Amino acid sequence: MGAIVDTLRARFAEAIVDSHDRLGDETVVVARDRALELFRFLRDDPAMAFDFLIDLTAVDYLGKTPRFEVVTHLFSLAKRQRLRVKVPIEEKDCRMPSLSSIWKGADWLEREAYDMFGIRFDGHPDLRRILMYPEFEGYPLRKDYPHNRRQPLIPERDPIENPWPPRGFGAAR
């Protein structure tokens, strides 16, 4: 295994579900209940120093248990190392802790994963749809989403005359 995976296995032995290192591409799979602790360690520990969240997305493994995985790609600018962290998510309890308190860039990435897959991020400052309109029903990147589904008709909205109400970033809710 790579040095990063070995360090994480030693420190979070019971939380690491799986790991691999193929051609220098290190990946760990961490239990959801310990994920936030592991992510904080990855950012704050000087030996890790993962200060850049490259990406956060989700994968739907319809028919498998757990059905979803939240996948993050991290990078340490100082150490020039990458790490992929996967968090398995059960369909019945489709949520995980928000990473927006650790990396501000997680804010919109989590909103996208929520909007497309329906995964809730506990503690997110403004979890609402970002790509689909608020009345949209369902989550279009789930593998069981019907491709020919019709959405409810909503009145046309002029964004100048009738803008969406502001939310988050200090605005009143």
C-alpha angles and dihedrals in degrees: 000000000000123000094254094051091046091052092048092047090052095047100036101027097149093042098052107090096180141343142183142179116205120173091339093310104127120199133177128187111209131191113253095237091061099034097099092051091050093048091050090050091050091053100038106037109092091218090057104031096172096173099159127067103204098182145345122196141141138242126210115215096184110199095024131095118262092032100200139041127195106215123200129185115205132188133195109215093193096048097030092227132138130211133184116209121191125194117195113223125197117225093228093055101030101181145092137181116284117250092203091100089059101037117019089206089070090073099084094029090058091047089054092049089049093048096047102033106019095239110152120217111212112223095018110151097224113008106180136121116296105176104026126054117260095255093053110123121221135359114285100205094056108109092231094054107120109244092212097047116139117223124217115271114247128190117266111260124210103216092206098048096032111022124185110267112262117250133182127004092085097311119135114263 
